[in-house]
Amino acid sequence: MTQQHSPQFERGTDGPKVIVVGVDGSDSSLRAAAYAGGLARRQRALLAVVYVQPVLAAGAALGAPVAETTDEIAEDLVAQIRAATERSKGIFDVRWEFHTFRGDPYNGLVKAADELRADAVVVGASEQAGHRIVGSVAVRLVKAGRWPVTVVP
């Protein structure tokens, strides 16, 4: 009896092929992006830089141009990443893409990692004191147990 192998997505065969890094403009997220860039370069993997645009309830958004503000943050992050890429051109050749998702940071990163078929996820450590008690996005990603997660301080 011969078995037919269906061409399915397979993780972890020859190192990561797609590394997702979450960025939000914070210092720790930018350190995470630099770390993930190094990993991607060494592994010859695609670096998927992900910014999750927050979605606020309609009542909270009244009078505040939230969508415009988060679009500006995304554009600024792309500009920062492009500038860093240009400065290091030839030294650190890394294939990268920038993606934006909407939602809360945890669910946005989960969706990004699933859709982009991430082999690894890199995030910065939370800079908010309360997260040490209730848990940060990084802790929730680790607990999900779906990808190797690296938390950069």
mmCIF file with all atom_site columns, C-alpha atoms in Angstrom:
data_model
loop_
_atom_site.group_PDB
_atom_site.id
_atom_site.type_symbol
_atom_site.label_atom_id
_atom_site.label_alt_id
_atom_site.label_comp_id
_atom_site.label_asym_id
_atom_site.label_entity_id
_atom_site.label_seq_id
_atom_site.pdbx_PDB_ins_code
_atom_site.Cartn_x
_atom_site.Cartn_y
_atom_site.Cartn_z
_atom_site.occupancy
_atom_site.B_iso_or_equiv
_atom_site.pdbx_formal_charge
_atom_site.auth_seq_id
_atom_site.auth_comp_id
_atom_site.auth_asym_id
_atom_site.auth_atom_id
_atom_site.pdbx_PDB_model_num
ATOM 1   C CA . MET A 1 1   ? 0.000   0.000  0.000  1.00 0.00 ? 1   MET A CA 1
ATOM 2   C CA . THR A 1 2   ? 1.504   3.324  -1.045 1.00 0.00 ? 2   THR A CA 1
ATOM 3   C CA . GLN A 1 3   ? 0.814   6.498  0.789  1.00 0.00 ? 3   GLN A CA 1
ATOM 4   C CA . GLN A 1 4   ? 0.205   9.724  -1.028 1.00 0.00 ? 4   GLN A CA 1
ATOM 5   C CA . HIS A 1 5   ? 1.739   12.749 0.654  1.00 0.00 ? 5   HIS A CA 1
ATOM 6   C CA . SER A 1 6   ? -0.304  15.852 0.187  1.00 0.00 ? 6   SER A CA 1
ATOM 7   C CA . PRO A 1 7   ? 1.674   19.052 -0.355 1.00 0.00 ? 7   PRO A CA 1
ATOM 8   C CA . GLN A 1 8   ? 0.986   20.634 3.020  1.00 0.00 ? 8   GLN A CA 1
ATOM 9   C CA . PHE A 1 9   ? 2.669   23.509 4.734  1.00 0.00 ? 9   PHE A CA 1
ATOM 10  C CA . GLU A 1 10  ? 5.489   22.175 6.886  1.00 0.00 ? 10  GLU A CA 1
ATOM 11  C CA . ARG A 1 11  ? 7.205   24.043 9.709  1.00 0.00 ? 11  ARG A CA 1
ATOM 12  C CA . GLY A 1 12  ? 10.773  23.759 10.841 1.00 0.00 ? 12  GLY A CA 1
ATOM 13  C CA . THR A 1 13  ? 12.372  21.797 8.016  1.00 0.00 ? 13  THR A CA 1
ATOM 14  C CA . ASP A 1 14  ? 15.468  23.905 7.284  1.00 0.00 ? 14  ASP A CA 1
ATOM 15  C CA . GLY A 1 15  ? 15.223  26.804 9.687  1.00 0.00 ? 15  GLY A CA 1
ATOM 16  C CA . PRO A 1 16  ? 12.713  29.597 9.595  1.00 0.00 ? 16  PRO A CA 1
ATOM 17  C CA . LYS A 1 17  ? 11.555  30.844 6.211  1.00 0.00 ? 17  LYS A CA 1
ATOM 18  C CA . VAL A 1 18  ? 9.325   33.637 7.547  1.00 0.00 ? 18  VAL A CA 1
ATOM 19  C CA . ILE A 1 19  ? 10.073  35.599 10.705 1.00 0.00 ? 19  ILE A CA 1
ATOM 20  C CA . VAL A 1 20  ? 7.312   37.919 11.907 1.00 0.00 ? 20  VAL A CA 1
ATOM 21  C CA . VAL A 1 21  ? 8.282   40.886 14.065 1.00 0.00 ? 21  VAL A CA 1
ATOM 22  C CA . GLY A 1 22  ? 5.733   43.140 15.738 1.00 0.00 ? 22  GLY A CA 1
ATOM 23  C CA . VAL A 1 23  ? 6.541   46.852 15.740 1.00 0.00 ? 23  VAL A CA 1
ATOM 24  C CA . ASP A 1 24  ? 4.662   49.744 17.301 1.00 0.00 ? 24  ASP A CA 1
ATOM 25  C CA . GLY A 1 25  ? 7.288   52.467 17.387 1.00 0.00 ? 25  GLY A CA 1
ATOM 26  C CA . SER A 1 26  ? 8.395   51.746 20.967 1.00 0.00 ? 26  SER A CA 1
ATOM 27  C CA . ASP A 1 27  ? 12.105  51.364 21.696 1.00 0.00 ? 27  ASP A CA 1
ATOM 28  C CA . SER A 1 28  ? 11.697  47.684 22.586 1.00 0.00 ? 28  SER A CA 1
ATOM 29  C CA . SER A 1 29  ? 9.809   46.949 19.338 1.00 0.00 ? 29  SER A CA 1
ATOM 30  C CA . LEU A 1 30  ? 12.524  48.658 17.294 1.00 0.00 ? 30  LEU A CA 1
ATOM 31  C CA . ARG A 1 31  ? 15.175  46.569 19.123 1.00 0.00 ? 31  ARG A CA 1
ATOM 32  C CA . ALA A 1 32  ? 13.058  43.497 18.322 1.00 0.00 ? 32  ALA A CA 1
ATOM 33  C CA . ALA A 1 33  ? 13.012  44.517 14.638 1.00 0.00 ? 33  ALA A CA 1
ATOM 34  C CA . ALA A 1 34  ? 16.812  44.863 14.630 1.00 0.00 ? 34  ALA A CA 1
ATOM 35  C CA . TYR A 1 35  ? 17.203  41.464 16.311 1.00 0.00 ? 35  TYR A CA 1
ATOM 36  C CA . ALA A 1 36  ? 14.712  39.829 13.924 1.00 0.00 ? 36  ALA A CA 1
ATOM 37  C CA . GLY A 1 37  ? 16.531  41.426 10.988 1.00 0.00 ? 37  GLY A CA 1
ATOM 38  C CA . GLY A 1 38  ? 19.739  39.746 12.107 1.00 0.00 ? 38  GLY A CA 1
ATOM 39  C CA . LEU A 1 39  ? 17.961  36.408 12.419 1.00 0.00 ? 39  LEU A CA 1
ATOM 40  C CA . ALA A 1 40  ? 16.401  36.797 8.982  1.00 0.00 ? 40  ALA A CA 1
ATOM 41  C CA . ARG A 1 41  ? 19.755  37.667 7.436  1.00 0.00 ? 41  ARG A CA 1
ATOM 42  C CA . ARG A 1 42  ? 21.545  34.691 8.989  1.00 0.00 ? 42  ARG A CA 1
ATOM 43  C CA . GLN A 1 43  ? 18.720  32.285 8.126  1.00 0.00 ? 43  GLN A CA 1
ATOM 44  C CA . ARG A 1 44  ? 18.069  33.839 4.692  1.00 0.00 ? 44  ARG A CA 1
ATOM 45  C CA . ALA A 1 45  ? 14.457  34.159 5.781  1.00 0.00 ? 45  ALA A CA 1
ATOM 46  C CA . LEU A 1 46  ? 11.815  36.701 4.867  1.00 0.00 ? 46  LEU A CA 1
ATOM 47  C CA . LEU A 1 47  ? 11.357  39.336 7.568  1.00 0.00 ? 47  LEU A CA 1
ATOM 48  C CA . ALA A 1 48  ? 7.684   40.262 7.868  1.00 0.00 ? 48  ALA A CA 1
ATOM 49  C CA . VAL A 1 49  ? 7.439   43.519 9.821  1.00 0.00 ? 49  VAL A CA 1
ATOM 50  C CA . VAL A 1 50  ? 3.945   43.839 11.278 1.00 0.00 ? 50  VAL A CA 1
ATOM 51  C CA . TYR A 1 51  ? 2.241   46.896 12.735 1.00 0.00 ? 51  TYR A CA 1
ATOM 52  C CA . VAL A 1 52  ? -1.150  46.280 14.337 1.00 0.00 ? 52  VAL A CA 1
ATOM 53  C CA . GLN A 1 53  ? -3.330  49.362 14.058 1.00 0.00 ? 53  GLN A CA 1
ATOM 54  C CA . PRO A 1 54  ? -5.554  49.691 17.118 1.00 0.00 ? 54  PRO A CA 1
ATOM 55  C CA . VAL A 1 55  ? -9.289  49.799 16.574 1.00 0.00 ? 55  VAL A CA 1
ATOM 56  C CA . LEU A 1 56  ? -11.156 51.854 19.148 1.00 0.00 ? 56  LEU A CA 1
ATOM 57  C CA . ALA A 1 57  ? -14.826 51.650 19.967 1.00 0.00 ? 57  ALA A CA 1
ATOM 58  C CA . ALA A 1 58  ? -16.939 54.160 18.015 1.00 0.00 ? 58  ALA A CA 1
ATOM 59  C CA . GLY A 1 59  ? -17.712 56.182 21.142 1.00 0.00 ? 59  GLY A CA 1
ATOM 60  C CA . ALA A 1 60  ? -14.033 56.497 22.063 1.00 0.00 ? 60  ALA A CA 1
ATOM 61  C CA . ALA A 1 61  ? -13.106 57.549 18.545 1.00 0.00 ? 61  ALA A CA 1
ATOM 62  C CA . LEU A 1 62  ? -15.559 60.446 18.327 1.00 0.00 ? 62  LEU A CA 1
ATOM 63  C CA . GLY A 1 63  ? -13.685 63.648 17.793 1.00 0.00 ? 63  GLY A CA 1
ATOM 64  C CA . ALA A 1 64  ? -10.326 61.909 17.426 1.00 0.00 ? 64  ALA A CA 1
ATOM 65  C CA . PRO A 1 65  ? -8.901  61.064 14.003 1.00 0.00 ? 65  PRO A CA 1
ATOM 66  C CA . VAL A 1 66  ? -7.744  57.626 15.190 1.00 0.00 ? 66  VAL A CA 1
ATOM 67  C CA . ALA A 1 67  ? -7.494  55.988 11.774 1.00 0.00 ? 67  ALA A CA 1
ATOM 68  C CA . GLU A 1 68  ? -5.440  58.883 10.435 1.00 0.00 ? 68  GLU A CA 1
ATOM 69  C CA . THR A 1 69  ? -3.142  58.782 13.453 1.00 0.00 ? 69  THR A CA 1
ATOM 70  C CA . THR A 1 70  ? -2.509  55.034 13.189 1.00 0.00 ? 70  THR A CA 1
ATOM 71  C CA . ASP A 1 71  ? -1.963  55.382 9.419  1.00 0.00 ? 71  ASP A CA 1
ATOM 72  C CA . GLU A 1 72  ? 0.632   58.064 10.170 1.00 0.00 ? 72  GLU A CA 1
ATOM 73  C CA . ILE A 1 73  ? 2.354   55.753 12.667 1.00 0.00 ? 73  ILE A CA 1
ATOM 74  C CA . ALA A 1 74  ? 2.425   52.977 10.056 1.00 0.00 ? 74  ALA A CA 1
ATOM 75  C CA . GLU A 1 75  ? 3.873   55.336 7.436  1.00 0.00 ? 75  GLU A CA 1
ATOM 76  C CA . ASP A 1 76  ? 6.479   56.576 9.917  1.00 0.00 ? 76  ASP A CA 1
ATOM 77  C CA . LEU A 1 77  ? 7.469   53.003 10.788 1.00 0.00 ? 77  LEU A CA 1
ATOM 78  C CA . VAL A 1 78  ? 7.865   52.129 7.102  1.00 0.00 ? 78  VAL A CA 1
ATOM 79  C CA . ALA A 1 79  ? 10.030  55.236 6.629  1.00 0.00 ? 79  ALA A CA 1
ATOM 80  C CA . GLN A 1 80  ? 12.208  54.294 9.624  1.00 0.00 ? 80  GLN A CA 1
ATOM 81  C CA . ILE A 1 81  ? 12.632  50.730 8.372  1.00 0.00 ? 81  ILE A CA 1
ATOM 82  C CA . ARG A 1 82  ? 13.424  51.883 4.832  1.00 0.00 ? 82  ARG A CA 1
ATOM 83  C CA . ALA A 1 83  ? 16.002  54.360 6.154  1.00 0.00 ? 83  ALA A CA 1
ATOM 84  C CA . ALA A 1 84  ? 17.660  51.664 8.277  1.00 0.00 ? 84  ALA A CA 1
ATOM 85  C CA . THR A 1 85  ? 17.639  49.302 5.287  1.00 0.00 ? 85  THR A CA 1
ATOM 86  C CA . GLU A 1 86  ? 19.256  51.930 3.051  1.00 0.00 ? 86  GLU A CA 1
ATOM 87  C CA . ARG A 1 87  ? 21.960  52.644 5.655  1.00 0.00 ? 87  ARG A CA 1
ATOM 88  C CA . SER A 1 88  ? 22.836  48.959 5.874  1.00 0.00 ? 88  SER A CA 1
ATOM 89  C CA . LYS A 1 89  ? 22.461  48.076 2.199  1.00 0.00 ? 89  LYS A CA 1
ATOM 90  C CA . GLY A 1 90  ? 25.142  45.623 1.150  1.00 0.00 ? 90  GLY A CA 1
ATOM 91  C CA . ILE A 1 91  ? 26.026  44.890 4.772  1.00 0.00 ? 91  ILE A CA 1
ATOM 92  C CA . PHE A 1 92  ? 22.779  43.319 5.896  1.00 0.00 ? 92  PHE A CA 1
ATOM 93  C CA . ASP A 1 93  ? 20.866  42.117 2.871  1.00 0.00 ? 93  ASP A CA 1
ATOM 94  C CA . VAL A 1 94  ? 17.477  41.147 4.241  1.00 0.00 ? 94  VAL A CA 1
ATOM 95  C CA . ARG A 1 95  ? 14.299  40.493 2.300  1.00 0.00 ? 95  ARG A CA 1
ATOM 96  C CA . TRP A 1 96  ? 11.496  42.242 4.154  1.00 0.00 ? 96  TRP A CA 1
ATOM 97  C CA . GLU A 1 97  ? 7.859   43.177 3.803  1.00 0.00 ? 97  GLU A CA 1
ATOM 98  C CA . PHE A 1 98  ? 5.727   45.555 5.842  1.00 0.00 ? 98  PHE A CA 1
ATOM 99  C CA . HIS A 1 99  ? 2.199   44.548 6.798  1.00 0.00 ? 99  HIS A CA 1
ATOM 100 C CA . THR A 1 100 ? -0.513  46.304 8.754  1.00 0.00 ? 100 THR A CA 1
ATOM 101 C CA . PHE A 1 101 ? -3.342  44.530 10.510 1.00 0.00 ? 101 PHE A CA 1
ATOM 102 C CA . ARG A 1 102 ? -6.161  46.058 12.554 1.00 0.00 ? 102 ARG A CA 1
ATOM 103 C CA . GLY A 1 103 ? -7.168  44.999 16.025 1.00 0.00 ? 103 GLY A CA 1
ATOM 104 C CA . ASP A 1 104 ? -5.608  44.550 19.417 1.00 0.00 ? 104 ASP A CA 1
ATOM 105 C CA . PRO A 1 105 ? -1.871  43.729 19.361 1.00 0.00 ? 105 PRO A CA 1
ATOM 106 C CA . TYR A 1 106 ? -2.205  40.078 20.414 1.00 0.00 ? 106 TYR A CA 1
ATOM 107 C CA . ASN A 1 107 ? -4.955  39.087 17.977 1.00 0.00 ? 107 ASN A CA 1
ATOM 108 C CA . GLY A 1 108 ? -3.368  41.152 15.207 1.00 0.00 ? 108 GLY A CA 1
ATOM 109 C CA . LEU A 1 109 ? -0.030  39.367 15.606 1.00 0.00 ? 109 LEU A CA 1
ATOM 110 C CA . VAL A 1 110 ? -1.737  35.958 15.764 1.00 0.00 ? 110 VAL A CA 1
ATOM 111 C CA . LYS A 1 111 ? -3.615  36.740 12.548 1.00 0.00 ? 111 LYS A CA 1
ATOM 112 C CA . ALA A 1 112 ? -0.414  38.011 10.913 1.00 0.00 ? 112 ALA A CA 1
ATOM 113 C CA . ALA A 1 113 ? 1.595   34.954 11.962 1.00 0.00 ? 113 ALA A CA 1
ATOM 114 C CA . ASP A 1 114 ? -1.131  32.626 10.665 1.00 0.00 ? 114 ASP A CA 1
ATOM 115 C CA . GLU A 1 115 ? -1.679  34.428 7.351  1.00 0.00 ? 115 GLU A CA 1
ATOM 116 C CA . LEU A 1 116 ? 2.042   34.867 6.684  1.00 0.00 ? 116 LEU A CA 1
ATOM 117 C CA . ARG A 1 117 ? 2.807   31.299 7.772  1.00 0.00 ? 117 ARG A CA 1
ATOM 118 C CA . ALA A 1 118 ? 5.362   32.426 10.286 1.00 0.00 ? 118 ALA A CA 1
ATOM 119 C CA . ASP A 1 119 ? 8.017   30.038 11.473 1.00 0.00 ? 119 ASP A CA 1
ATOM 120 C CA . ALA A 1 120 ? 8.981   32.370 14.320 1.00 0.00 ? 120 ALA A CA 1
ATOM 121 C CA . VAL A 1 121 ? 7.635   35.503 16.024 1.00 0.00 ? 121 VAL A CA 1
ATOM 122 C CA . VAL A 1 122 ? 9.785   38.240 17.574 1.00 0.00 ? 122 VAL A CA 1
ATOM 123 C CA . VAL A 1 123 ? 8.378   40.961 19.818 1.00 0.00 ? 123 VAL A CA 1
ATOM 124 C CA . GLY A 1 124 ? 9.738   43.566 22.189 1.00 0.00 ? 124 GLY A CA 1
ATOM 125 C CA . ALA A 1 125 ? 9.201   43.216 25.903 1.00 0.00 ? 125 ALA A CA 1
ATOM 126 C CA . SER A 1 126 ? 6.331   45.295 27.222 1.00 0.00 ? 126 SER A CA 1
ATOM 127 C CA . GLU A 1 127 ? 7.319   48.645 28.623 1.00 0.00 ? 127 GLU A CA 1
ATOM 128 C CA . GLN A 1 128 ? 4.116   48.945 30.687 1.00 0.00 ? 128 GLN A CA 1
ATOM 129 C CA . ALA A 1 129 ? 4.387   48.123 34.389 1.00 0.00 ? 129 ALA A CA 1
ATOM 130 C CA . GLY A 1 130 ? 0.892   46.597 34.602 1.00 0.00 ? 130 GLY A CA 1
ATOM 131 C CA . HIS A 1 131 ? 1.793   43.906 32.103 1.00 0.00 ? 131 HIS A CA 1
ATOM 132 C CA . ARG A 1 132 ? 4.072   42.262 34.641 1.00 0.00 ? 132 ARG A CA 1
ATOM 133 C CA . ILE A 1 133 ? 0.934   41.347 36.575 1.00 0.00 ? 133 ILE A CA 1
ATOM 134 C CA . VAL A 1 134 ? -1.774  40.669 33.970 1.00 0.00 ? 134 VAL A CA 1
ATOM 135 C CA . GLY A 1 135 ? 0.485   39.480 31.152 1.00 0.00 ? 135 GLY A CA 1
ATOM 136 C CA . SER A 1 136 ? 1.839   41.113 28.048 1.00 0.00 ? 136 SER A CA 1
ATOM 137 C CA . VAL A 1 137 ? 1.335   40.382 24.367 1.00 0.00 ? 137 VAL A CA 1
ATOM 138 C CA . ALA A 1 138 ? 4.647   38.491 24.471 1.00 0.00 ? 138 ALA A CA 1
ATOM 139 C CA . VAL A 1 139 ? 3.508   36.257 27.333 1.00 0.00 ? 139 VAL A CA 1
ATOM 140 C CA . ARG A 1 140 ? 0.207   35.534 25.588 1.00 0.00 ? 140 ARG A CA 1
ATOM 141 C CA . LEU A 1 141 ? 2.045   34.616 22.361 1.00 0.00 ? 141 LEU A CA 1
ATOM 142 C CA . VAL A 1 142 ? 4.360   32.263 24.255 1.00 0.00 ? 142 VAL A CA 1
ATOM 143 C CA . LYS A 1 143 ? 1.392   30.654 26.040 1.00 0.00 ? 143 LYS A CA 1
ATOM 144 C CA . ALA A 1 144 ? -0.383  30.147 22.709 1.00 0.00 ? 144 ALA A CA 1
ATOM 145 C CA . GLY A 1 145 ? 2.407   27.690 21.886 1.00 0.00 ? 145 GLY A CA 1
ATOM 146 C CA . ARG A 1 146 ? 1.958   27.977 18.125 1.00 0.00 ? 146 ARG A CA 1
ATOM 147 C CA . TRP A 1 147 ? 5.357   29.387 17.109 1.00 0.00 ? 147 TRP A CA 1
ATOM 148 C CA . PRO A 1 148 ? 8.750   29.873 18.672 1.00 0.00 ? 148 PRO A CA 1
ATOM 149 C CA . VAL A 1 149 ? 8.562   33.332 20.250 1.00 0.00 ? 149 VAL A CA 1
ATOM 150 C CA . THR A 1 150 ? 11.565  35.504 21.031 1.00 0.00 ? 150 THR A CA 1
ATOM 151 C CA . VAL A 1 151 ? 11.051  38.404 23.426 1.00 0.00 ? 151 VAL A CA 1
ATOM 152 C CA . VAL A 1 152 ? 13.651  41.163 23.071 1.00 0.00 ? 152 VAL A CA 1
ATOM 153 C CA . PRO A 1 153 ? 14.176  43.441 26.099 1.00 0.00 ? 153 PRO A CA 1
#
